[in-house]
Short mmCIF file of C-alpha atoms and ligand atoms in Angstrom, two decimals:
data_model
loop_
_atom_site.label_atom_id
_atom_site.label_comp_id
_atom_site.label_asym_id
_atom_site.label_seq_id
_atom_site.Cartn_x
_atom_site.Cartn_y
_atom_site.Cartn_z
CA UNK A 193 -19.28 -7.02 21.53
CA UNK A 194 -16.57 -9.61 20.80
CA UNK A 195 -13.09 -8.51 21.79
CA UNK A 196 -10.44 -9.30 19.18
CA UNK A 197 -7.18 -9.78 21.02
CA UNK A 198 -3.52 -9.47 20.15
CA UNK A 199 -1.49 -12.59 19.41
CA UNK A 200 1.74 -12.78 21.42
CA UNK A 201 3.84 -15.95 21.68
CA UNK A 202 0.94 -18.00 20.37
CA UNK A 203 -1.58 -16.72 22.96
CA UNK A 204 -4.49 -14.38 22.38
CA UNK A 205 -4.10 -11.61 24.97
CA UNK A 206 -5.53 -8.20 25.91
CA UNK A 207 -8.53 -6.95 27.84
CA UNK A 208 -9.26 -3.39 26.75
CA UNK A 209 -10.79 -2.92 23.35
CA UNK A 210 -11.31 0.05 21.06
CA UNK A 211 -14.32 0.19 18.73
CA UNK A 212 -13.68 -0.29 15.01
CA UNK A 213 -16.21 2.05 13.31
CA UNK A 214 -17.67 1.88 9.80
CA UNK A 215 -16.95 5.14 7.87
CA UNK A 216 -20.10 4.61 5.76
CA UNK A 217 -22.21 4.55 8.92
CA UNK A 218 -20.63 5.73 12.14
CA UNK A 219 -23.44 4.08 14.15
CA UNK A 220 -22.15 0.71 12.96
CA UNK A 221 -19.45 -0.71 15.25
CA UNK A 222 -17.68 -3.66 13.63
CA UNK A 223 -16.09 -4.95 16.80
CA UNK A 224 -13.74 -4.18 19.66
CA UNK A 225 -10.02 -4.61 19.05
CA UNK A 226 -7.43 -4.80 21.82
CA UNK A 227 -4.88 -2.01 22.16
CA UNK A 228 -1.37 -3.26 22.86
CA UNK A 229 0.96 -1.42 25.22
CA UNK A 230 4.67 -0.81 24.74
CA UNK A 231 5.29 -3.77 27.09
CA UNK A 232 3.11 -5.96 24.86
CA UNK A 233 5.24 -4.91 21.91
CA UNK A 234 8.40 -5.88 23.81
CA UNK A 235 6.86 -9.25 24.71
CA UNK A 236 5.97 -9.81 21.05
CA UNK A 237 9.53 -8.95 19.98
CA UNK A 238 10.95 -11.36 22.60
CA UNK A 239 8.59 -14.09 21.37
CA UNK A 240 9.63 -13.54 17.75
CA UNK A 241 13.29 -13.62 18.76
CA UNK A 242 12.82 -16.90 20.65
CA UNK A 243 10.94 -18.46 17.73
CA UNK A 244 13.51 -17.45 15.11
CA UNK A 245 16.15 -20.24 15.43
CA UNK A 246 13.62 -23.03 14.84
CA UNK A 247 11.52 -21.25 12.20
CA UNK A 248 14.59 -20.11 10.22
CA UNK A 249 15.52 -23.80 9.88
CA UNK A 250 11.97 -25.07 9.38
CA UNK A 251 11.21 -27.40 6.49
CA UNK A 252 10.20 -25.81 3.24
CA UNK A 253 7.18 -28.07 2.99
CA UNK A 254 5.96 -26.81 6.36
CA UNK A 255 6.23 -23.18 5.22
CA UNK A 256 4.63 -24.02 1.90
CA UNK A 257 1.71 -25.81 3.56
CA UNK A 258 0.95 -22.99 6.03
CA UNK A 259 1.09 -20.28 3.35
CA UNK A 260 -1.00 -22.38 0.94
CA UNK A 261 -3.62 -23.15 3.57
CA UNK A 262 -3.82 -19.44 4.37
CA UNK A 263 -4.22 -18.56 0.69
CA UNK A 264 -6.97 -21.14 0.29
CA UNK A 265 -8.92 -19.90 3.32
CA UNK A 266 -8.66 -16.23 2.31
CA UNK A 267 -9.90 -17.08 -1.19
CA UNK A 268 -12.71 -19.30 0.14
CA UNK A 269 -13.84 -16.46 2.44
CA UNK A 270 -13.32 -13.64 -0.08
CA UNK A 271 -16.90 -12.34 0.09
CA UNK A 272 -16.99 -12.24 3.89
CA UNK A 273 -13.49 -10.77 4.28
CA UNK A 274 -14.06 -8.34 1.40
CA UNK A 275 -17.19 -7.15 3.17
CA UNK A 276 -15.29 -6.69 6.43
CA UNK A 277 -12.65 -4.70 4.53
CA UNK A 278 -15.22 -2.40 2.91
CA UNK A 279 -17.04 -2.01 6.19
CA UNK A 280 -13.94 -0.89 8.08
CA UNK A 281 -12.14 1.10 5.38
CA UNK A 282 -14.92 2.37 3.13
CA UNK A 283 -13.84 1.21 -0.32
CA UNK A 284 -16.64 -0.36 -2.36
CA UNK A 285 -17.56 -4.01 -1.94
CA UNK A 286 -16.16 -4.85 -5.38
CA UNK A 287 -12.89 -3.17 -4.43
CA UNK A 288 -12.88 -4.88 -1.01
CA UNK A 289 -13.42 -8.33 -2.51
CA UNK A 290 -10.85 -7.61 -5.23
CA UNK A 291 -8.25 -6.65 -2.62
CA UNK A 292 -9.04 -9.78 -0.61
CA UNK A 293 -8.55 -12.00 -3.67
CA UNK A 294 -5.24 -10.29 -4.24
CA UNK A 295 -4.19 -11.07 -0.65
CA UNK A 296 -5.05 -14.73 -1.27
CA UNK A 297 -3.05 -14.73 -4.50
CA UNK A 298 -0.06 -13.20 -2.71
CA UNK A 299 -0.05 -15.99 -0.08
CA UNK A 300 -0.39 -18.52 -2.89
CA UNK A 301 2.55 -16.97 -4.76
CA UNK A 302 4.82 -17.09 -1.70
CA UNK A 303 3.69 -20.64 -0.87
CA UNK A 304 5.24 -21.48 -4.24
CA UNK A 305 8.32 -19.35 -3.62
CA UNK A 306 9.04 -21.34 -0.45
CA UNK A 307 9.71 -24.32 -2.72
CA UNK A 308 11.83 -22.35 -5.14
CA UNK A 309 14.55 -21.04 -2.79
CA UNK A 310 17.81 -21.25 -4.65
CA UNK A 311 21.40 -20.14 -4.48
CA UNK A 312 24.31 -20.03 -6.89
CA UNK A 313 27.42 -22.17 -7.24
CA UNK A 314 30.21 -20.26 -8.95
CA UNK A 315 33.84 -21.17 -9.66
CA UNK A 316 36.36 -19.11 -7.74
CA UNK A 317 38.91 -16.98 -9.55
CA UNK A 318 41.44 -18.98 -7.55
CA UNK A 319 42.17 -22.65 -8.41
CA UNK A 320 40.55 -25.51 -6.43
CA UNK A 321 38.09 -23.31 -4.61
CA UNK A 322 34.32 -23.38 -4.89
CA UNK A 323 32.03 -20.46 -4.12
CA UNK A 324 28.41 -20.79 -2.96
CA UNK A 325 26.04 -17.87 -2.69
CA UNK A 326 22.99 -18.49 -0.52
CA UNK A 327 20.18 -16.45 0.99
CA UNK A 328 19.38 -16.65 4.69
CA UNK A 329 16.50 -15.10 6.65
CA UNK A 330 17.22 -11.74 8.25
CA UNK A 331 15.78 -12.41 11.72
CA UNK A 332 12.88 -10.67 13.47
CA UNK A 333 11.02 -8.49 10.97
CA UNK A 334 8.85 -5.60 12.14
CA UNK A 335 5.88 -4.90 9.88
CA UNK A 336 4.06 -1.53 10.13
CA UNK A 337 1.14 -0.89 7.77
CA UNK A 338 -1.23 1.97 6.81
CA UNK A 339 -5.02 1.97 6.70
CA UNK A 340 -5.70 2.22 2.98
CA UNK A 341 -5.07 -1.40 1.91
CA UNK A 342 -6.14 -3.25 5.06
CA UNK A 343 -5.53 -6.77 3.73
CA UNK A 344 -3.24 -6.53 0.68
CA UNK A 345 -0.37 -4.62 2.31
CA UNK A 346 -0.24 -6.89 5.41
CA UNK A 347 -0.34 -9.87 3.01
CA UNK A 348 2.47 -8.63 0.79
CA UNK A 349 4.71 -8.11 3.82
CA UNK A 350 3.78 -11.09 6.03
CA UNK A 351 3.81 -13.73 3.27
CA UNK A 352 7.41 -13.15 2.07
CA UNK A 353 8.68 -12.59 5.63
CA UNK A 354 7.45 -16.06 6.66
CA UNK A 355 8.29 -17.70 3.33
CA UNK A 356 11.99 -16.84 3.68
CA UNK A 357 12.17 -18.00 7.31
CA UNK A 358 11.83 -14.79 9.32
CA UNK A 359 9.69 -14.29 12.41
CA UNK A 360 7.36 -11.32 12.59
CA UNK A 361 6.00 -8.58 14.85
CA UNK A 362 3.09 -7.01 12.99
CA UNK A 363 1.49 -3.66 13.85
CA UNK A 364 -1.47 -2.74 11.64
CA UNK A 365 -2.98 0.75 11.32
CA UNK A 366 -5.28 1.76 14.18
CA UNK A 367 -8.20 2.50 11.85
CA UNK A 368 -8.45 -0.94 10.23
CA UNK A 369 -7.51 -3.73 12.65
CA UNK A 370 -10.24 -6.11 11.40
CA UNK A 371 -8.63 -7.54 8.27
CA UNK A 372 -5.25 -7.79 9.99
CA UNK A 373 -6.76 -9.70 12.88
CA UNK A 374 -8.50 -12.01 10.41
CA UNK A 375 -5.36 -12.94 8.48
CA UNK A 376 -3.33 -13.47 11.66
CA UNK A 377 -6.12 -15.73 12.95
CA UNK A 378 -6.03 -17.70 9.69
CA UNK A 379 -2.23 -18.08 9.77
CA UNK A 380 -2.33 -19.09 13.44
CA UNK A 381 -4.92 -21.81 12.76
CA UNK A 382 -2.99 -22.89 9.67
CA UNK A 383 -0.32 -24.16 12.07
CA UNK A 384 2.33 -21.48 12.56
CA UNK A 385 4.47 -22.34 15.59
CA UNK A 386 4.14 -20.10 18.67
CA UNK A 387 5.88 -16.74 18.38
CA UNK A 388 6.56 -16.91 14.64
CA UNK A 389 3.91 -14.28 13.92
CA UNK A 390 2.85 -11.81 16.60
CA UNK A 391 0.05 -9.25 16.26
CA UNK A 392 0.21 -6.01 18.26
CA UNK A 393 -2.67 -3.70 17.41
CA UNK A 394 -2.38 -0.22 18.83
CA UNK A 395 -1.06 3.28 18.53
CA UNK A 396 1.87 4.10 16.29
CA UNK A 397 3.37 6.42 18.89
CA UNK A 398 3.31 3.60 21.49
CA UNK A 399 3.50 0.19 19.81
CA UNK A 400 5.20 1.32 16.60
CA UNK A 401 7.69 3.43 18.50
CA UNK A 402 8.57 0.51 20.81
CA UNK A 403 9.33 -1.51 17.68
CA UNK A 404 11.52 1.25 16.22
CA UNK A 405 13.45 1.51 19.49
CA UNK A 406 14.12 -2.22 19.87
CA UNK A 407 17.60 -3.58 19.11
CA UNK A 408 16.02 -7.03 18.66
CA UNK A 409 14.28 -6.23 15.36
CA UNK A 410 16.65 -6.85 12.45
CA UNK A 411 14.49 -5.38 9.68
CA UNK A 412 11.48 -3.07 9.45
CA UNK A 413 9.18 -2.84 6.47
CA UNK A 414 6.97 0.23 6.57
CA UNK A 415 4.21 1.62 4.39
CA UNK A 416 2.63 4.91 5.38
CA UNK A 417 3.22 8.63 5.40
CA UNK A 418 6.48 10.44 4.69
CA UNK A 419 6.68 11.82 8.23
CA UNK A 420 6.46 8.44 9.92
CA UNK A 421 8.75 6.94 7.28
CA UNK A 422 11.46 9.40 8.27
CA UNK A 423 11.18 8.28 11.90
CA UNK A 424 11.47 4.64 10.82
CA UNK A 425 14.57 5.51 8.79
CA UNK A 426 16.29 7.47 11.58
CA UNK A 427 15.63 4.79 14.20
CA UNK A 428 16.75 2.03 11.84
CA UNK A 429 20.03 3.74 11.02
CA UNK A 430 20.58 4.12 14.75
CA UNK A 431 20.19 0.34 15.20
CA UNK A 432 22.05 -0.53 11.99
CA UNK A 433 19.02 -2.47 10.80
CA UNK A 434 17.64 -3.09 7.36
CA UNK A 435 14.60 -1.01 6.44
CA UNK A 436 12.25 -0.50 3.57
CA UNK A 437 9.86 2.45 3.16
CA UNK A 438 6.86 2.90 0.86
CA UNK A 439 5.43 6.36 1.37
CA UNK A 440 3.47 9.07 -0.35
CA UNK A 441 2.87 9.94 -3.95
CA UNK A 442 1.77 12.83 -6.17
CA UNK A 443 1.41 10.73 -9.24
CA UNK A 444 1.00 12.40 -12.64
CA UNK A 445 -1.31 11.22 -15.41
CA UNK A 446 -0.46 12.79 -18.76
CA UNK A 447 -3.08 13.12 -21.50
CA UNK A 448 -1.74 13.95 -24.97
CA UNK A 449 -3.66 15.43 -27.91
CA UNK A 450 -3.50 12.10 -29.73
CA UNK A 451 -5.04 10.11 -26.83
CA UNK A 452 -8.27 8.21 -27.29
CA UNK A 453 -10.56 10.40 -25.22
CA UNK A 454 -12.62 7.56 -23.74
CA UNK A 455 -9.48 5.65 -22.69
CA UNK A 456 -7.96 8.77 -21.15
CA UNK A 457 -11.10 9.70 -19.20
CA UNK A 458 -11.67 6.17 -17.90
CA UNK A 459 -8.07 5.85 -16.75
CA UNK A 460 -8.07 9.35 -15.20
CA UNK A 461 -11.34 8.82 -13.29
CA UNK A 462 -10.10 5.47 -12.00
CA UNK A 463 -6.67 6.89 -11.08
CA UNK A 464 -8.02 9.94 -9.27
CA UNK A 465 -11.23 8.81 -7.61
CA UNK A 466 -11.61 5.04 -7.27
CA UNK A 467 -11.00 3.77 -3.73
CA UNK A 468 -11.99 7.35 -2.82
CA UNK A 469 -8.60 8.58 -4.09
CA UNK A 470 -6.99 6.95 -1.06
CA UNK A 471 -4.34 4.97 -2.91
CA UNK A 472 -0.64 5.76 -2.80
CA UNK A 473 -0.70 5.16 -6.56
CA UNK A 474 -3.70 7.46 -7.16
CA UNK A 475 -3.21 10.32 -9.60
CA UNK A 476 -3.99 13.81 -8.40
CA UNK A 477 -2.20 15.68 -11.21
CA UNK A 478 -3.84 15.37 -14.62
CA UNK A 479 -1.40 16.97 -17.06
CA UNK A 480 -3.23 17.68 -20.31
CA UNK A 481 -1.96 19.13 -23.61
CA UNK A 482 -3.91 22.11 -24.93
CA UNK A 483 -5.39 20.49 -28.05
CA UNK A 484 -7.45 18.00 -26.03
CA UNK A 485 -7.77 20.01 -22.81
CA UNK A 486 -11.33 21.36 -23.15
CA UNK A 487 -12.77 18.11 -24.51
CA UNK A 488 -11.05 16.17 -21.72
CA UNK A 489 -12.36 18.46 -18.97
CA UNK A 490 -15.92 18.34 -20.36
CA UNK A 491 -15.83 14.53 -20.63
CA UNK A 492 -14.41 14.24 -17.10
CA UNK A 493 -17.20 16.38 -15.65
CA UNK A 494 -19.81 14.30 -17.47
CA UNK A 495 -18.27 11.03 -16.26
CA UNK A 496 -17.96 12.35 -12.69
CA UNK A 497 -21.58 13.39 -12.75
CA UNK A 498 -22.51 9.75 -13.22
CA UNK A 499 -20.44 8.50 -10.25
CA UNK A 500 -22.51 7.31 -7.29
CA UNK A 501 -20.99 8.25 -3.93
CA UNK A 502 -22.66 6.25 -1.18
CA UNK A 503 -22.39 3.51 1.44
CA UNK A 504 -19.48 1.24 0.45
CA UNK A 505 -21.61 -1.87 0.94
CA UNK A 506 -24.53 -0.71 -1.21
CA UNK A 507 -24.93 -2.20 -4.69
CA UNK A 508 -24.35 0.48 -7.31
CA UNK A 509 -21.89 2.57 -5.26
CA UNK A 510 -18.86 3.66 -7.29
CA UNK A 511 -17.10 5.71 -4.60
CA UNK A 512 -17.32 4.98 -0.88
CA UNK A 513 -16.81 7.44 1.97
CA UNK A 514 -13.53 8.99 3.10
CA UNK A 515 -11.93 6.85 5.82
CA UNK A 516 -12.53 9.16 8.83
CA UNK A 517 -13.18 12.71 10.00
CA UNK A 518 -9.47 13.61 10.12
CA UNK A 519 -8.89 12.61 6.49
CA UNK A 520 -12.14 14.34 5.46
CA UNK A 521 -10.93 17.57 7.10
CA UNK A 522 -7.64 17.26 5.23
CA UNK A 523 -9.48 16.82 1.91
CA UNK A 524 -11.80 19.81 2.43
CA UNK A 525 -8.89 21.95 3.67
CA UNK A 526 -7.04 21.26 0.41
CA UNK A 527 -10.17 22.03 -1.61
CA UNK A 528 -10.27 25.44 0.09
CA UNK A 529 -6.52 25.91 -0.43
CA UNK A 530 -6.87 25.14 -4.16
CA UNK A 531 -9.52 27.82 -4.53
CA UNK A 532 -7.46 30.34 -2.56
CA UNK A 533 -4.48 29.58 -4.80
CA UNK A 534 -6.55 30.49 -7.87
CA UNK A 535 -7.43 27.08 -9.29
CA UNK A 536 -11.01 26.71 -10.51
CA UNK A 537 -13.20 24.10 -8.85
CA UNK A 538 -14.77 22.70 -12.01
CA UNK A 539 -16.68 19.85 -10.39
CA UNK A 540 -17.68 18.51 -6.96
CA UNK A 541 -15.84 19.07 -3.71
CA UNK A 542 -18.89 19.42 -1.48
CA UNK A 543 -19.85 17.31 1.55
CA UNK A 544 -22.89 15.19 0.85
CA UNK A 545 -25.51 13.57 3.10
CA UNK A 546 -26.61 9.98 2.66
CA UNK A 547 -29.07 7.72 4.55
CA UNK A 548 -26.46 6.95 7.20
CA UNK A 549 -23.99 9.24 8.99
CA UNK A 550 -20.69 8.84 7.14
CA UNK A 551 -17.79 10.81 5.66
CA UNK A 552 -19.18 11.48 2.18
CA UNK A 553 -17.39 13.83 -0.19
CA UNK A 554 -18.25 14.52 -3.84
CA UNK A 555 -15.04 13.91 -5.84
CA UNK A 556 -13.45 17.23 -6.77
CA UNK A 557 -11.84 18.30 -10.04
CA UNK A 558 -9.82 21.49 -10.30
CA UNK A 559 -8.87 23.14 -13.59
CA UNK A 560 -6.54 26.09 -14.29
CA UNK A 561 -4.09 24.63 -11.78
CA UNK A 562 -0.34 25.08 -11.97
CA UNK A 563 2.25 22.60 -10.84
CA UNK A 564 3.52 25.06 -8.24
CA UNK A 565 0.25 25.15 -6.30
CA UNK A 566 0.09 23.22 -3.03
CA UNK A 567 -2.72 21.04 -4.43
CA UNK A 568 -0.23 19.91 -7.10
CA UNK A 569 2.74 19.44 -4.79
CA UNK A 570 1.42 17.95 -1.55
CA UNK A 571 -0.25 14.58 -1.12
CA UNK A 572 -3.95 15.11 -0.32
CA UNK A 573 -4.88 11.40 -0.19
CA UNK A 574 -8.52 11.96 -1.10
CA UNK A 575 -10.80 12.21 -4.17
CA UNK A 576 -9.31 15.53 -5.29
CA UNK A 577 -7.50 16.01 -8.62
CA UNK A 578 -6.17 19.02 -10.51
CA UNK A 579 -5.92 19.48 -14.28
CA UNK A 580 -2.72 21.23 -15.35
CA UNK A 581 -2.73 22.55 -18.91
CA UNK A 582 0.53 22.20 -20.89
CA UNK A 583 1.68 23.04 -24.42
CA UNK A 584 3.09 19.75 -25.65
CA UNK A 585 4.61 16.40 -24.72
CA UNK A 586 7.96 17.86 -23.65
CA UNK A 587 6.33 20.23 -21.20
CA UNK A 588 4.02 17.43 -19.99
CA UNK A 589 7.00 15.19 -19.19
CA UNK A 590 8.83 18.02 -17.43
CA UNK A 591 5.78 18.82 -15.28
CA UNK A 592 5.15 15.11 -14.58
CA UNK A 593 8.69 14.75 -13.22
CA UNK A 594 8.64 18.05 -11.31
CA UNK A 595 7.67 16.55 -7.95
CA UNK A 596 9.51 15.28 -4.90
CA UNK A 597 7.70 11.95 -5.30
CA UNK A 598 8.18 9.07 -7.77
CA UNK A 599 5.83 6.16 -7.20
CA UNK A 600 3.65 5.78 -10.30
CA UNK A 601 3.31 7.75 -13.53
CA UNK A 602 0.80 7.37 -16.36
CA UNK A 603 0.24 8.55 -19.91
CA UNK A 604 -2.68 8.35 -22.37
CA UNK A 605 -1.45 8.45 -25.96
CA UNK A 606 -1.71 6.55 -29.24
CA UNK A 607 1.84 7.51 -30.16
CA UNK A 608 4.38 4.70 -29.83
CA UNK A 609 7.14 7.29 -29.89
CA UNK A 610 5.76 9.22 -26.93
CA UNK A 611 4.77 6.10 -24.99
CA UNK A 612 8.27 4.67 -25.42
CA UNK A 613 9.96 7.93 -24.48
CA UNK A 614 7.70 8.32 -21.42
CA UNK A 615 8.41 4.78 -20.17
CA UNK A 616 12.11 5.53 -20.41
CA UNK A 617 12.05 9.02 -18.89
CA UNK A 618 9.27 9.09 -16.27
CA UNK A 619 10.97 9.40 -12.87
CA UNK A 620 8.82 6.79 -11.17
CA UNK A 621 9.07 3.19 -10.03
CA UNK A 622 5.99 2.21 -12.06
CA UNK A 623 4.82 3.54 -15.43
CA UNK A 624 1.40 2.97 -16.99
CA UNK A 625 0.51 3.48 -20.65
CA UNK A 626 -3.20 3.93 -21.37
CA UNK A 627 -3.91 2.46 -17.95
CA UNK A 628 -4.73 4.00 -14.57
CA UNK A 629 -1.76 4.92 -12.37
CA UNK A 630 -3.15 2.52 -9.74
CA UNK A 631 -3.89 -1.18 -10.14
CA UNK A 632 -0.89 -3.49 -10.20
CA UNK A 633 -0.09 -7.19 -10.47
CA UNK A 634 0.91 -9.18 -7.39
CA UNK A 635 3.78 -11.17 -8.94
CA UNK A 636 6.01 -8.31 -10.12
CA UNK A 637 7.95 -5.63 -8.24
CA UNK A 638 6.09 -2.76 -6.58
CA UNK A 639 7.66 0.47 -5.37
CA UNK A 640 8.89 3.91 -6.25
CA UNK A 641 11.84 6.25 -6.20
CA UNK A 642 12.69 9.80 -5.06
CA UNK A 643 10.67 10.78 -1.97
CA UNK A 644 8.18 7.92 -2.34
CA UNK A 645 10.27 4.93 -1.42
CA UNK A 646 13.48 3.75 0.14
CA UNK A 647 15.12 0.36 -0.07
CA UNK A 648 14.48 -2.63 -2.26
CA UNK A 649 11.22 -3.41 -4.05
CA UNK A 650 8.28 -5.29 -2.58
CA UNK A 651 6.36 -8.21 -4.10
CA UNK A 652 7.18 -10.91 -6.60
CA UNK A 653 10.63 -12.46 -6.62
CA UNK A 654 12.14 -9.06 -5.82
CA UNK A 655 10.78 -9.35 -2.25
CA UNK A 656 13.62 -11.79 -1.49
CA UNK A 657 16.06 -8.89 -1.56
CA UNK A 658 14.59 -7.42 1.63
CA UNK A 659 13.58 -10.53 3.54
CA UNK A 660 16.89 -12.36 3.12
CA UNK A 661 20.55 -11.63 3.62
CA UNK A 662 23.15 -13.00 1.25
CA UNK A 663 26.01 -15.28 2.33
CA UNK A 664 29.04 -16.09 0.20
CA UNK A 665 30.90 -19.27 1.24
CA UNK A 666 34.30 -20.42 -0.08
CA UNK A 667 35.47 -24.06 0.14
CA UNK A 668 38.88 -25.51 -0.69
CA UNK A 669 38.34 -28.57 -2.85
P1 NAD B 259 0.89 6.87 8.88
O1 NAD B 259 2.31 7.14 8.61
O2 NAD B 259 0.14 7.80 9.72
O3 NAD B 259 0.75 5.45 9.60
C1 NAD B 259 1.32 4.29 9.05
C2 NAD B 259 1.62 3.32 10.17
O4 NAD B 259 2.67 3.86 10.98
C3 NAD B 259 0.44 3.08 11.11
O5 NAD B 259 0.39 1.72 11.47
C4 NAD B 259 0.79 3.95 12.29
O6 NAD B 259 0.20 3.53 13.48
C5 NAD B 259 2.30 3.79 12.33
N1 NAD B 259 3.00 4.83 13.11
C6 NAD B 259 2.61 6.10 13.37
N2 NAD B 259 3.51 6.71 14.16
C7 NAD B 259 4.51 5.84 14.39
C8 NAD B 259 5.73 5.88 15.12
N3 NAD B 259 6.11 6.97 15.80
N4 NAD B 259 6.50 4.79 15.12
C9 NAD B 259 6.15 3.68 14.43
N5 NAD B 259 5.00 3.56 13.75
C10 NAD B 259 4.18 4.63 13.71
O7 NAD B 259 0.19 6.64 7.47
P2 NAD B 259 -1.37 6.33 7.19
O8 NAD B 259 -2.12 7.61 7.38
O9 NAD B 259 -1.81 5.11 7.91
O10 NAD B 259 -1.34 5.96 5.64
C11 NAD B 259 -1.44 6.90 4.62
C12 NAD B 259 -0.11 7.11 3.96
O11 NAD B 259 0.41 5.87 3.49
C13 NAD B 259 -0.16 7.98 2.74
O12 NAD B 259 0.88 8.91 2.78
C14 NAD B 259 0.05 7.04 1.57
O13 NAD B 259 0.60 7.59 0.41
C15 NAD B 259 0.92 6.02 2.18
N6 NAD B 259 0.86 4.76 1.44
C16 NAD B 259 1.93 4.44 0.65
C17 NAD B 259 1.93 3.26 -0.08
C18 NAD B 259 3.09 2.90 -0.95
O14 NAD B 259 3.25 1.75 -1.28
N7 NAD B 259 3.94 3.84 -1.34
C19 NAD B 259 0.83 2.40 0.01
C20 NAD B 259 -0.23 2.76 0.82
C21 NAD B 259 -0.20 3.95 1.55
#
């Protein structure tokens, strides 16, 4: 089995590998991936530090060319890389290819941004003085990513980091090293100088922790769970470093009496169950007004009955497996908790067998849930959703906002008045009207508020806020 190594200071290193296993078929080993040690992480940080002075002053055309070449190769290999993604993470092939295309588009976007760096020239309030405001790279950026978007999240952190002249130490999630290895390999061959981008695959508690504890990392961008996010925050405050956190969600999807039923059901099924419900922007709280409630629940059950849960790589599969045994246990535990709390399991929720050994779970829909139940308050991160019945729009909005999280929020309605009011009053970083809570563009800001996020937004032009630091210079004329 080929060993995929870590990239440190421009060299592929590492001897011991860990098997990367396909959740649709646990007999299928995708490859062996090296596990970095804490010392490897320190070597990667030192390499990134040494590479920073030259890369931070590198020509914009050089940055543009490397990012563009990377975009072109990812897009040219979208079917192969999309297949790798689905094989290691378990989302369907269509979803895997779609995410890969998005990664290519992100590199393409930031290839363009490298040529659009700009500052401001402003007159001083004092006579004969000029003021210039410029953006400079931050330094060594640590990138720590979760398993659920194995290529898009690394892309939307690595591309802006390099575009704005930072050097990088990148630690992907243990469960999905394949796509991360592939994009680092592409960037390396595209001509990145030694040490500018370092890959350290391995355990969060070892490699990630070594990054958190290093005084030589000037900024950390993290996507993952709330618990780990808190550790990133505490360590970053300790080192007085910039940090950005994208964490959990408990995203609401409101369905009003005046909604078009088909639009509401399609958006709700997509929000709750596509990508096996393993999206930070997935909706697990379907908040439905009483006039449409019974029709909505019946239509959901009918639609769910038609969903094919099977091997992610098989044609015709709508929902792939859960990512691993640990996540599957968490999902089934919450299904049991929901029943104990008094919610009614209206559809699904059982483990299912397929031709190959994998982590297959029938998507679950609860009804008669309240917003105080644990299934409505805690992130499950699986294909499990709860319908909460409410009286009217005002109650729906109150319930939607009654959560510690604030990533994405959706509504199905034909009322301009309610749609407008919801966009203004939903306590979330992203609001969707008649659209699923998940599924976003790559050229506009992404992120949340309340317990979901901390720091400035990711993606689009807004990414510059995190990956640069502002300088204000005054000159006497
Ligand atoms: P996780 O927190 O377990 O792991 C995320 C990353 O942190 C991994 O690379 C892990 O190895 C690393 N890590 C673990 N311990 C560490 C430590 N002590 N120091 C440094 N790094 C450490 O999260 P996960 O299970 O991989 O991902 C699922 C979570 O991610 C969910 O909560 C989901 O909502 C969230 N998520 C959020 C967004 C968003 O944009 N808001 C997007 C995707 C996923």
